[in-house]
XYZ file of N, CA and C in Angstrom:
744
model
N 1.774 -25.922 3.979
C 1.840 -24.693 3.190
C 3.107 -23.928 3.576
N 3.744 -23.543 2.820
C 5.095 -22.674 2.695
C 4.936 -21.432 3.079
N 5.885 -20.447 3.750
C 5.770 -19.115 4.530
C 5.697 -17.819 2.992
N 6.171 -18.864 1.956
C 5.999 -18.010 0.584
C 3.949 -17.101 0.704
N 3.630 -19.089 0.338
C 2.396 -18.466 0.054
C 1.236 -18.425 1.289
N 1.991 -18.206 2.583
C 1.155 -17.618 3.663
C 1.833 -16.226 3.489
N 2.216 -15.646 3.508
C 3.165 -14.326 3.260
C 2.209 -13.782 1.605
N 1.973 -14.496 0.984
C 1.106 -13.653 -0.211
C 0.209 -13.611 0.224
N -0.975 -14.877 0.881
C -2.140 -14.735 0.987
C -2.348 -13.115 2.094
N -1.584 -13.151 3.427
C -1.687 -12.310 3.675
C -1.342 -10.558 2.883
N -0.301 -10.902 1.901
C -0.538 -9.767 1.136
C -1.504 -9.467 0.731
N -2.202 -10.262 -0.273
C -3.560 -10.171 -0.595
C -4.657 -9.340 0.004
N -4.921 -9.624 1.135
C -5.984 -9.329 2.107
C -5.445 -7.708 2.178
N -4.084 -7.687 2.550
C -3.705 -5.911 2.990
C -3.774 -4.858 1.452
N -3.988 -5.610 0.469
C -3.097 -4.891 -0.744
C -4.547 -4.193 -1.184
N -5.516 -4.814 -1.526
C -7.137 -4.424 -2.170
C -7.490 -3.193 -1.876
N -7.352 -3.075 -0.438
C -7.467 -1.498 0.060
C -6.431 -0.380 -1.001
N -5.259 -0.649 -0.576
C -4.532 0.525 -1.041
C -4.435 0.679 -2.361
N -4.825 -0.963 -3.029
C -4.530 -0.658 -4.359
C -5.903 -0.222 -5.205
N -6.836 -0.116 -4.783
C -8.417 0.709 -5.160
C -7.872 2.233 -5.611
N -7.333 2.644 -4.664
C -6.831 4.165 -5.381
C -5.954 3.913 -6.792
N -5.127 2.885 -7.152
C -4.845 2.229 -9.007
C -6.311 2.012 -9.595
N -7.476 1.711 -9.033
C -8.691 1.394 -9.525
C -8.946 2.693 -10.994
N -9.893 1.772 -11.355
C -10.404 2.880 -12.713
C -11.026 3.985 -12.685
N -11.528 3.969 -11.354
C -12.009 5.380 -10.963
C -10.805 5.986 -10.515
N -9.462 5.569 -10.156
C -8.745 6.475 -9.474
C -8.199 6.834 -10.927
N -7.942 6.367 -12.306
C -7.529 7.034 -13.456
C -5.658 6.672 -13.636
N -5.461 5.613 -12.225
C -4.125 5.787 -12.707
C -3.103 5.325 -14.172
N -2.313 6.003 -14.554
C -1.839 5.569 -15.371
C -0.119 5.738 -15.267
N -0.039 4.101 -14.783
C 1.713 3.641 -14.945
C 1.980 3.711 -16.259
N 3.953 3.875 -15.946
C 4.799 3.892 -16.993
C 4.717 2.124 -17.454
N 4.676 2.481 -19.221
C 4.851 1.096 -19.527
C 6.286 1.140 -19.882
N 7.287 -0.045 -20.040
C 8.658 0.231 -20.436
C 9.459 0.428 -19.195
N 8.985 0.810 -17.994
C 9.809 1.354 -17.507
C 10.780 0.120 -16.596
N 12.359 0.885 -16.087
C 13.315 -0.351 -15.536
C 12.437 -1.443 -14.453
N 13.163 -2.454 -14.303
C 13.171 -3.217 -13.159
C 13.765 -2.745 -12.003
N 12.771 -2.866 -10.854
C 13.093 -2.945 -9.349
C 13.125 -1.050 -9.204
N 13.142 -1.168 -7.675
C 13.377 -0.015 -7.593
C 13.303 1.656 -7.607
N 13.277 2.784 -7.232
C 13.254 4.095 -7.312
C 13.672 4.909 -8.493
N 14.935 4.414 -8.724
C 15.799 4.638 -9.677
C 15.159 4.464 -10.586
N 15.090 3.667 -11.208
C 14.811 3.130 -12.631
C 13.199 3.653 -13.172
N 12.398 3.222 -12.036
C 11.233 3.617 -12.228
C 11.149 5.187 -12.415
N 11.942 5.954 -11.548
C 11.674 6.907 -11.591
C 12.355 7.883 -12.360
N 13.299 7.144 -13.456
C 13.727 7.700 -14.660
C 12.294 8.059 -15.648
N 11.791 6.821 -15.740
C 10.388 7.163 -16.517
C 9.207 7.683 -16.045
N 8.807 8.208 -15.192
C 8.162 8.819 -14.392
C 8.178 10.238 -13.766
N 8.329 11.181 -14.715
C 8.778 12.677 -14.533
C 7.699 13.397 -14.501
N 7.511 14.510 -13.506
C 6.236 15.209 -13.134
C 6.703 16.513 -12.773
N 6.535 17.378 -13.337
C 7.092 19.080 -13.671
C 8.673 19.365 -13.395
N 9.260 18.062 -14.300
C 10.579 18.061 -14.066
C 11.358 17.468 -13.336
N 10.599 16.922 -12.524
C 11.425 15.957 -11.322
C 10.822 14.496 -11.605
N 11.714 13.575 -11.365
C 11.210 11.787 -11.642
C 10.233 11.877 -10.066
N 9.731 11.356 -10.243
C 8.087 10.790 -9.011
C 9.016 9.874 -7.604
N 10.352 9.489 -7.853
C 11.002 9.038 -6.922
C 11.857 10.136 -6.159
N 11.472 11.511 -6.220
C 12.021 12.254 -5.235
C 11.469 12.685 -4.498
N 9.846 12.350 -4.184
C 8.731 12.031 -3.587
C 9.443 11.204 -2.632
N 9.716 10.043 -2.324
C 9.986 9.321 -1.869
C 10.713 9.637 -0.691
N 10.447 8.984 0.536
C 11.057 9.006 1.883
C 12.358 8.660 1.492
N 13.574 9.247 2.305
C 14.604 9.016 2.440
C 14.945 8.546 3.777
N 16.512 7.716 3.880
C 16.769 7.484 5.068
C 17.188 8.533 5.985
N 16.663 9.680 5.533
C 16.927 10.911 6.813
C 15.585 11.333 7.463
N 14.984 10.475 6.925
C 13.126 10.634 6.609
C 12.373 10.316 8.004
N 13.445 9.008 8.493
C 12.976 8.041 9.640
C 13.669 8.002 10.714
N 13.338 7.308 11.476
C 13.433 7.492 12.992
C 15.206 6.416 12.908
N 16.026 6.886 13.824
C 16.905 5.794 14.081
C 16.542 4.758 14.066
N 17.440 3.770 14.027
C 17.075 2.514 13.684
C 16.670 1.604 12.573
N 16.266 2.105 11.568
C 16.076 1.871 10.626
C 16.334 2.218 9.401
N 16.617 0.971 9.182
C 17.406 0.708 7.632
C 17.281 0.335 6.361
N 16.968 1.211 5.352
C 16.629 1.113 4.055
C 16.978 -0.190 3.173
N 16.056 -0.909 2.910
C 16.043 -2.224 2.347
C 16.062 -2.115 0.980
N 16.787 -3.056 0.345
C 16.868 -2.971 -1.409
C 15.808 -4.422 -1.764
N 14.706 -4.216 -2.812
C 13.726 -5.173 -3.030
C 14.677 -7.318 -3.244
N 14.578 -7.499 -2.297
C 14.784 -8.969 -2.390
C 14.817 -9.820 -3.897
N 15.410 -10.512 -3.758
C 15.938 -11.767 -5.223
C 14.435 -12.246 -4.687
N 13.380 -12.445 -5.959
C 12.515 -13.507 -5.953
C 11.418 -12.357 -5.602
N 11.416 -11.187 -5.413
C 10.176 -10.564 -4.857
C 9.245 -10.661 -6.061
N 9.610 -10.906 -7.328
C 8.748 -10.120 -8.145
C 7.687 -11.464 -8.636
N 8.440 -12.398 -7.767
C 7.696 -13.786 -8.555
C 6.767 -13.519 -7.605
N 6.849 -13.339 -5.731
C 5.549 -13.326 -4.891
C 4.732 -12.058 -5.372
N 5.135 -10.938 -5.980
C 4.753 -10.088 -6.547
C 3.244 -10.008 -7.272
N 3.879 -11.469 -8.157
C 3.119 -11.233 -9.308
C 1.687 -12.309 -8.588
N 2.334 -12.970 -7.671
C 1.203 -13.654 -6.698
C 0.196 -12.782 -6.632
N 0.852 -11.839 -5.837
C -0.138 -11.309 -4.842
C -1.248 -10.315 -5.480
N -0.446 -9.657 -6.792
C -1.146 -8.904 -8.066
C -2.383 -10.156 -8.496
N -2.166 -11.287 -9.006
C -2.915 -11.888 -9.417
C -4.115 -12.383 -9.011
N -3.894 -12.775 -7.646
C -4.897 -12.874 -6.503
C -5.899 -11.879 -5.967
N -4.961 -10.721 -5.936
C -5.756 -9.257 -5.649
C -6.849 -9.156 -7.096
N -6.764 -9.383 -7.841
C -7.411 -8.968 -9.151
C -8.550 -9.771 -9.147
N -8.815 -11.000 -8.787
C -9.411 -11.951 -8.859
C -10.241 -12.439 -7.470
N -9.935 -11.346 -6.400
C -10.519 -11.470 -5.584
C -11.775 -10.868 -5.662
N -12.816 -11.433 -4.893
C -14.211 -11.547 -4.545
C -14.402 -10.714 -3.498
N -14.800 -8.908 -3.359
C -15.285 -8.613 -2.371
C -17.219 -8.375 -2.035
N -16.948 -8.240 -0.333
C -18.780 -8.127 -0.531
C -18.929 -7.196 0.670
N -19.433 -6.386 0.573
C -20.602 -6.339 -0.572
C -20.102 -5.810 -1.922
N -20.594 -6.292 -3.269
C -20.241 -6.054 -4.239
C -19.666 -4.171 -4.806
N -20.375 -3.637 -3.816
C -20.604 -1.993 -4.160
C -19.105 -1.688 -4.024
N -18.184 -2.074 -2.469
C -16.688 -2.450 -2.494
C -15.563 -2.852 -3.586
N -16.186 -3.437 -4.445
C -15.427 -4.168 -5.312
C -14.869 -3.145 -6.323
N -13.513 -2.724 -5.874
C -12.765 -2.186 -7.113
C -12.424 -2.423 -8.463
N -12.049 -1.749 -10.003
C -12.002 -2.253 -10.861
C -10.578 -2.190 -11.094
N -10.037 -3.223 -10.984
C -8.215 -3.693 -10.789
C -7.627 -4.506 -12.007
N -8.767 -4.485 -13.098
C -8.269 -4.645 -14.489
C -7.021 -4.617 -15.465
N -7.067 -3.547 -15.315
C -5.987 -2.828 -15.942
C -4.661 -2.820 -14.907
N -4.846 -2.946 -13.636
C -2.914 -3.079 -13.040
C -2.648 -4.599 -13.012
N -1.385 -4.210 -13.995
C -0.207 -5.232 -14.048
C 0.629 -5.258 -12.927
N 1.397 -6.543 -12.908
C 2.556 -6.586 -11.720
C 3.459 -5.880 -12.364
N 3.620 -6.100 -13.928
C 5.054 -4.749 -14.260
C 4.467 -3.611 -13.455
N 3.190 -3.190 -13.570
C 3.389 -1.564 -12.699
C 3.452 -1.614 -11.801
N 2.988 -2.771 -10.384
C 3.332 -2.738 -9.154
C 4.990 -2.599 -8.805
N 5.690 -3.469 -9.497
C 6.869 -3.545 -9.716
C 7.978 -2.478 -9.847
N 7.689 -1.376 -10.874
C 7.732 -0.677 -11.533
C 7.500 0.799 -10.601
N 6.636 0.530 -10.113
C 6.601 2.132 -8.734
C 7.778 2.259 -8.151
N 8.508 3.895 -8.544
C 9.177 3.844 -7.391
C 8.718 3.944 -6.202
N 9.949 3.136 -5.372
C 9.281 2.821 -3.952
C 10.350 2.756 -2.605
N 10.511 2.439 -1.711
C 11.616 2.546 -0.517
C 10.467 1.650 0.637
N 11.671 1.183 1.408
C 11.569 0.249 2.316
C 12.286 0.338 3.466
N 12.147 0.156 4.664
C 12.832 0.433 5.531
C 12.221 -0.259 6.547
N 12.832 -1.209 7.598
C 12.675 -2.033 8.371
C 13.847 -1.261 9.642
N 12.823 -1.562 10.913
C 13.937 -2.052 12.428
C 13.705 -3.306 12.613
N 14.571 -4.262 12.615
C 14.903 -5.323 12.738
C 14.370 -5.459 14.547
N 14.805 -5.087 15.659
C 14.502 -4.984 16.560
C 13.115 -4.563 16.969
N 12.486 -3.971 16.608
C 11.363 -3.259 16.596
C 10.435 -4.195 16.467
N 10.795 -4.944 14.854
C 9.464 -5.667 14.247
C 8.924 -4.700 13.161
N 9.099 -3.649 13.140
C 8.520 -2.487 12.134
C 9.076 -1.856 10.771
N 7.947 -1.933 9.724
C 8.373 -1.858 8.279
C 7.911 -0.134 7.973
N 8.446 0.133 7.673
C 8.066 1.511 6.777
C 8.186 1.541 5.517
N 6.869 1.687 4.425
C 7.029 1.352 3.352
C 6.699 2.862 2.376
N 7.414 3.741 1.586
C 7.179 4.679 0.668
C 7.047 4.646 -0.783
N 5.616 4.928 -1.411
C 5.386 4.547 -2.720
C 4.891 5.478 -3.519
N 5.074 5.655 -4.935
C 4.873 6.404 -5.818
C 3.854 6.053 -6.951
N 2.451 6.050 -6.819
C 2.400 5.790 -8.115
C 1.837 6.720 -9.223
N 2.179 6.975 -10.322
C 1.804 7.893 -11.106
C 0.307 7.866 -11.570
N 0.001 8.951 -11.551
C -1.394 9.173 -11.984
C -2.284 10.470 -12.586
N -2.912 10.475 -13.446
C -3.354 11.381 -14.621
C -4.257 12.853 -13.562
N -4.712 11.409 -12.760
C -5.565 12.792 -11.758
C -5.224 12.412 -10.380
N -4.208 12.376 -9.286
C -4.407 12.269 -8.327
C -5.368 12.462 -7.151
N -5.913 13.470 -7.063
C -7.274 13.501 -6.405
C -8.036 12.380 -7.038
N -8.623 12.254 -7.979
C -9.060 11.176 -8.072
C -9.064 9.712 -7.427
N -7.365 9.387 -7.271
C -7.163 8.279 -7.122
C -7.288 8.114 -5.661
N -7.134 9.372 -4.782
C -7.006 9.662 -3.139
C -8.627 9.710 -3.439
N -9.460 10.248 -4.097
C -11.445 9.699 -3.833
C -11.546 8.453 -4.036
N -10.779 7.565 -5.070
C -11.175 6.025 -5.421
C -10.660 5.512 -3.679
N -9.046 5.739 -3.556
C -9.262 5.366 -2.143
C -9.952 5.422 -1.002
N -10.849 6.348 -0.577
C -11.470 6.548 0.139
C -13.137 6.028 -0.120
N -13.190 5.693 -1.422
C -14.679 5.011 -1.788
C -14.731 3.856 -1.415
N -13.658 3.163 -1.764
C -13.144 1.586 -1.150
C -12.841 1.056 0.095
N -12.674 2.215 1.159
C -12.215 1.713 2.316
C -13.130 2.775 3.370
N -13.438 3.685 3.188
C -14.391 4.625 3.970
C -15.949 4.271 3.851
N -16.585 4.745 4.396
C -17.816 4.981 4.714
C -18.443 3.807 4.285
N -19.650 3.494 3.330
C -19.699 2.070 3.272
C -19.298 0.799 3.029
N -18.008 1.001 3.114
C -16.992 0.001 2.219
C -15.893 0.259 3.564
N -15.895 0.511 4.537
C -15.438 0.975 5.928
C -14.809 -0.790 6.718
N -16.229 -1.561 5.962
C -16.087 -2.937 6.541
C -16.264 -4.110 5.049
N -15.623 -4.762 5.134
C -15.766 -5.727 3.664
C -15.078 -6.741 3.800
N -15.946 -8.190 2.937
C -15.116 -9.411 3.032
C -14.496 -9.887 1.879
N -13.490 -10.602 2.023
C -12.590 -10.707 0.667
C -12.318 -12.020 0.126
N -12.507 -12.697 -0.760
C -12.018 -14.504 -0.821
C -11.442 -14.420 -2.086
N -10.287 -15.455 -2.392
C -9.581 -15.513 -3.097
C -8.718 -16.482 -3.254
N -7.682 -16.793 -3.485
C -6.650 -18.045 -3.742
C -5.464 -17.831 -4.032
N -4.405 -18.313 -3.304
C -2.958 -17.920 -3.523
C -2.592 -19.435 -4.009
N -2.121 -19.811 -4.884
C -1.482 -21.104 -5.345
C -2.311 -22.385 -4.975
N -3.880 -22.388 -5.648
C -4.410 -23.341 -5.100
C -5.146 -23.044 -3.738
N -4.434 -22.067 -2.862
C -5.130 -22.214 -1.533
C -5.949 -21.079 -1.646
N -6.974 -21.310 -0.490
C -8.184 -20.690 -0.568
C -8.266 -20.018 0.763
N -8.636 -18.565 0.626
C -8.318 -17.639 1.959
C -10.051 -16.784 1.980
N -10.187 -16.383 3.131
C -11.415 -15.341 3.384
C -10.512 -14.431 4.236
N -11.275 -12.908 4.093
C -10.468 -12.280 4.666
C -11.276 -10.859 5.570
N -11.855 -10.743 6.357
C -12.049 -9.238 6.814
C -11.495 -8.298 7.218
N -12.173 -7.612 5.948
C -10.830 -6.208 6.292
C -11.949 -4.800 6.907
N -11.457 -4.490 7.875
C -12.290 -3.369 8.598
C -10.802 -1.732 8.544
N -11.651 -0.486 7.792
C -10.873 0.244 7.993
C -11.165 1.877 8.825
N -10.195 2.472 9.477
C -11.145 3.582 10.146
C -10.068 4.977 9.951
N -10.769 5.787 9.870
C -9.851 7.127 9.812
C -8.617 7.148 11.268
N -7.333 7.553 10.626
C -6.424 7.078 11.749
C -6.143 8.818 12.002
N -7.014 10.344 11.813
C -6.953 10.652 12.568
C -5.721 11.989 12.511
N -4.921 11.530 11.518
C -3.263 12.120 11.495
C -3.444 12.750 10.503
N -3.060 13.956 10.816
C -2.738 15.241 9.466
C -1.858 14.988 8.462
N -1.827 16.058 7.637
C -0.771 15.584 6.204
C -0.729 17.264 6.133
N 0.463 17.909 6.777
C 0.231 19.459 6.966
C 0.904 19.617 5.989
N 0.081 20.761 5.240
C 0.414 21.515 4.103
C 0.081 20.704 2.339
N -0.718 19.352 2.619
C -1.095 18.794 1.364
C -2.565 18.944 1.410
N -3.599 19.133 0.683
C -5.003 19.150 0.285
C -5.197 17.955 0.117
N -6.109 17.167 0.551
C -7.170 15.640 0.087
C -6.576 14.711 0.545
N -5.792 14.694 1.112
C -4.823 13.446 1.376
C -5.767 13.065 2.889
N -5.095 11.605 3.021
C -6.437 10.752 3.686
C -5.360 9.552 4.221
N -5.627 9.693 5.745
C -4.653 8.849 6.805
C -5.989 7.609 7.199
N -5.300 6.635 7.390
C -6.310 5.421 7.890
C -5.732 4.113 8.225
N -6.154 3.483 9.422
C -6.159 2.209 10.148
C -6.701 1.089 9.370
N -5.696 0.194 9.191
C -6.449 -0.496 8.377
C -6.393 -2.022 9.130
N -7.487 -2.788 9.550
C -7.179 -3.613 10.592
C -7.566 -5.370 9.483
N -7.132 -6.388 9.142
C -7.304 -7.274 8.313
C -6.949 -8.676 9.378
N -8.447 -9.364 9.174
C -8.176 -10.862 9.850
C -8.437 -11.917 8.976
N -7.587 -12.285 8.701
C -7.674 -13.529 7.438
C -7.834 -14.830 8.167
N -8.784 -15.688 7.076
C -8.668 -17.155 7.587
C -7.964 -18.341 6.747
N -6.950 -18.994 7.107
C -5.770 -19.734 6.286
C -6.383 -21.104 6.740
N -6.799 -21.924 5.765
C -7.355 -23.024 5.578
C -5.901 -24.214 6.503
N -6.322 -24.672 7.468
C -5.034 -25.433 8.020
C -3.683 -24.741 8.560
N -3.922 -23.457 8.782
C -2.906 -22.794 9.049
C -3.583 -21.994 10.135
N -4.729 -21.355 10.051
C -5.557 -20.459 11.231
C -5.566 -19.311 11.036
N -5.941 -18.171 12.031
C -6.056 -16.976 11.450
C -5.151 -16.111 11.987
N -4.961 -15.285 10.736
C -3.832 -13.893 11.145
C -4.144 -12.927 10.974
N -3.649 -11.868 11.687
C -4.617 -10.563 12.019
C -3.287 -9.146 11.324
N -3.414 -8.845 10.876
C -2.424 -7.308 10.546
C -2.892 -5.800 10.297
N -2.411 -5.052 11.110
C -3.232 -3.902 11.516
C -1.608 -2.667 10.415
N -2.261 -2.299 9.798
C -1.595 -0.959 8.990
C -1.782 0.306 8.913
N -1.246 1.256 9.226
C -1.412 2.630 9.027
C -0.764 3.512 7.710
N -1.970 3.942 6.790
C -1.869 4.049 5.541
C -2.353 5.637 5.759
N -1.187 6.338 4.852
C -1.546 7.510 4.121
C -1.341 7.343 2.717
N -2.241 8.062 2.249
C -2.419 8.244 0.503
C -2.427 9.825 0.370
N -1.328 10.453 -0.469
C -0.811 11.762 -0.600
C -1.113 12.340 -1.915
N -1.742 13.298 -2.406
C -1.517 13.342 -3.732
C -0.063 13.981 -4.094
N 0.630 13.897 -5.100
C 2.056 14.573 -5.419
C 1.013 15.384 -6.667
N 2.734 16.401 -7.635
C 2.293 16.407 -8.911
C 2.694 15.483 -9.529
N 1.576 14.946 -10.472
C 1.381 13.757 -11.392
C 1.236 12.103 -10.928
N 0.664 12.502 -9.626
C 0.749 10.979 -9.227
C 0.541 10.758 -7.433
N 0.560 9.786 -7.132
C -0.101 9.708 -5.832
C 1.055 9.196 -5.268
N 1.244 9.317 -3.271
C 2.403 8.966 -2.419
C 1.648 7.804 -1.651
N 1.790 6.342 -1.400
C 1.487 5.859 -0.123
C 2.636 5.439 0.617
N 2.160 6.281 2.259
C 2.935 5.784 2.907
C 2.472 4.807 4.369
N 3.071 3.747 4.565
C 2.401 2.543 5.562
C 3.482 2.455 6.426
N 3.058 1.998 7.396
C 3.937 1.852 8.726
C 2.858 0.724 9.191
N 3.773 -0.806 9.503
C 2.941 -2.231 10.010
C 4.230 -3.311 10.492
N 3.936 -3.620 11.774
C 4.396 -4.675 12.223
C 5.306 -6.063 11.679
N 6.012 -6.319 11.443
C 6.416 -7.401 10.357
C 5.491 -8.432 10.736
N 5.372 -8.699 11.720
C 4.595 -9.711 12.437
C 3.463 -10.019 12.638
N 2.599 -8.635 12.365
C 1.635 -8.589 12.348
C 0.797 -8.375 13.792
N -0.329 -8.865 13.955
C -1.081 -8.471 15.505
C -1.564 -6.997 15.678
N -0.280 -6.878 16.813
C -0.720 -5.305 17.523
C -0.401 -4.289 16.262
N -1.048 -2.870 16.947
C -1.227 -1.832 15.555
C 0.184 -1.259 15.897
N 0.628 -0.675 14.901
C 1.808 0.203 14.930
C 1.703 1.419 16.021
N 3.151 1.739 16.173
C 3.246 3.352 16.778
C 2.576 4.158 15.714
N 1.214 5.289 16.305
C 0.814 6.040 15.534
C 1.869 7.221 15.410
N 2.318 7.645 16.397
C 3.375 8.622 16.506
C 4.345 8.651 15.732
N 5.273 7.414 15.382
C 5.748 7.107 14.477
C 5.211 7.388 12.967
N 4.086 6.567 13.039
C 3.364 7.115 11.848
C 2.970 8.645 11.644
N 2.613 9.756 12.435
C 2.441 10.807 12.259
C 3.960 11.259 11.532
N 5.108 10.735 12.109
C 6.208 11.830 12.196
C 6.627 11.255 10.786
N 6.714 10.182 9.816
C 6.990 9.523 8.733
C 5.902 10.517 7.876
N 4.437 10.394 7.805
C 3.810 11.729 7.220
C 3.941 12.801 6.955
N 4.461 12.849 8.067
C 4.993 14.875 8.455
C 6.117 15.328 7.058
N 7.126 14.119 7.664
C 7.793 13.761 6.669
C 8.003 13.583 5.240
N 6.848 12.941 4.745
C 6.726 12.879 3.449
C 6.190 14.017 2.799
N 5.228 14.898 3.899
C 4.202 15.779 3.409
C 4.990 17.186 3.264
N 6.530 17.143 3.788
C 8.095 18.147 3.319
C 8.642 17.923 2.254
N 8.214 16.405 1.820
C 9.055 16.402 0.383
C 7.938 17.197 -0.572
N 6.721 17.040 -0.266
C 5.975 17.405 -1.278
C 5.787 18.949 -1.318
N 5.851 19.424 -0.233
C 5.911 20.901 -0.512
C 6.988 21.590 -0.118
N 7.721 20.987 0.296
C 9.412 21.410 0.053
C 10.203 22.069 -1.076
């Protein structure tokens, strides 16, 4: 098996969580039409009391030294559309867990503005995302229905190109403020997948979900590598961060 589709399957397993707040209870509604790749483009079509939804977005003054703002890779959109497809079609249990992921396309995963930022040295990704939405609170309750309280612990099976993955994903309140935003919701998200002939891999993420106007912020901080959990500290100060653009 190729590092392509061990690299989706593990997308897979991390993505269900965050992407429940796109769920139909969260109400979101992406731009259709809008550019390829990117902040920019997306966030030409994506305007919310005057400003595009990509000025939300972490900047590289946002983060800690060391790290350096990444432009989306040649070929992302093909593992993209993997990992969209798989997520949709995945099997969680207990059934009550199971988000309704119908309606998101990979154009809208695609299509979010978004920012990236890696230390190469470190091992550590910082990822900032936008996605638009009719009711944000909403989509910050769909998140928290899916990954909190009874849905806290859940198993996941599915298939990346033929191959066949199980996955437990356990998530817990991580604890960290979002000063000066209402409803917004910080959390540990710990995922051990099992790779048929390959073995198991473990990736631990620290996820905030922000509401903006017209649309929701996630921001993640995770290991490239996976294993051990991230600097929470780090993660607090990237929050802090984002939670200035929004009431800035």
């Amino acid at each position: 098996m190729n590092t392509k589709t061990i690299g989706a399957i593990v997308g897979v397993a991390a993505c269900v969580g965050v992407l429940a707040g796109c769920s139909s209870d969260g109400t979101t509604a992406l731009p259709s039409g809008a550019g390829e790749g990117g902040a920019t483009a997306a966030g030409a079509s994506a305007q919310s009391n005057g400003k595009p939804l990509s000025s939300y977005l972490l900047q590289q003054s946002d983060v800690p030294a060391g790290f350096t703002e990444l432009q989306v890779p040649s070929g992302a959109g093909d593992l993209s559309g993997s990992v969209i497809n798989a997520t949709k079609n995945a099997t969680i249990t207990p059934a009550s867990c199971q988000p309704d992921l119908s309606g998101l396309s990979t154009d809208d995963a695609e299509n979010a503005p978004k920012a990236l930022f890696t230390n190469a040295s470190a091992g550590t990704s910082i990822i900032s995302a936008v996605n638009p939405a009719s009711n944000s609170n909403a989509s910050v309750s769909s998140f928290r229905k899916y990954n909190l309280g009874d849905c806290s612990s859940y198993q996941l099976t599915s298939s990346v190109s033929g191959q066949s993955f199980t996955a437990t994903v356990q998530t817990e309140d991580a604890g960290v403020e979002v000063p000066g935003v209402d409803n917004s919701v910080t959390v540990q998200q710990t995922t051990q997948t099992q790779i048929q002939g390959v073995g198991p891999r473990t990736s631990v993420v620290l996820i905030a979900l922000i509401p903006v106007p017209g649309g929701t912020m996630t921001v993640q901080v995770g290991n490239v590598l996976g294993g051990s959990a991230p600097d929470k500290s780090l993660f607090a100060g990237v929050v802090d961060a984002a939670a200035k653009r929004v009431t800035g």
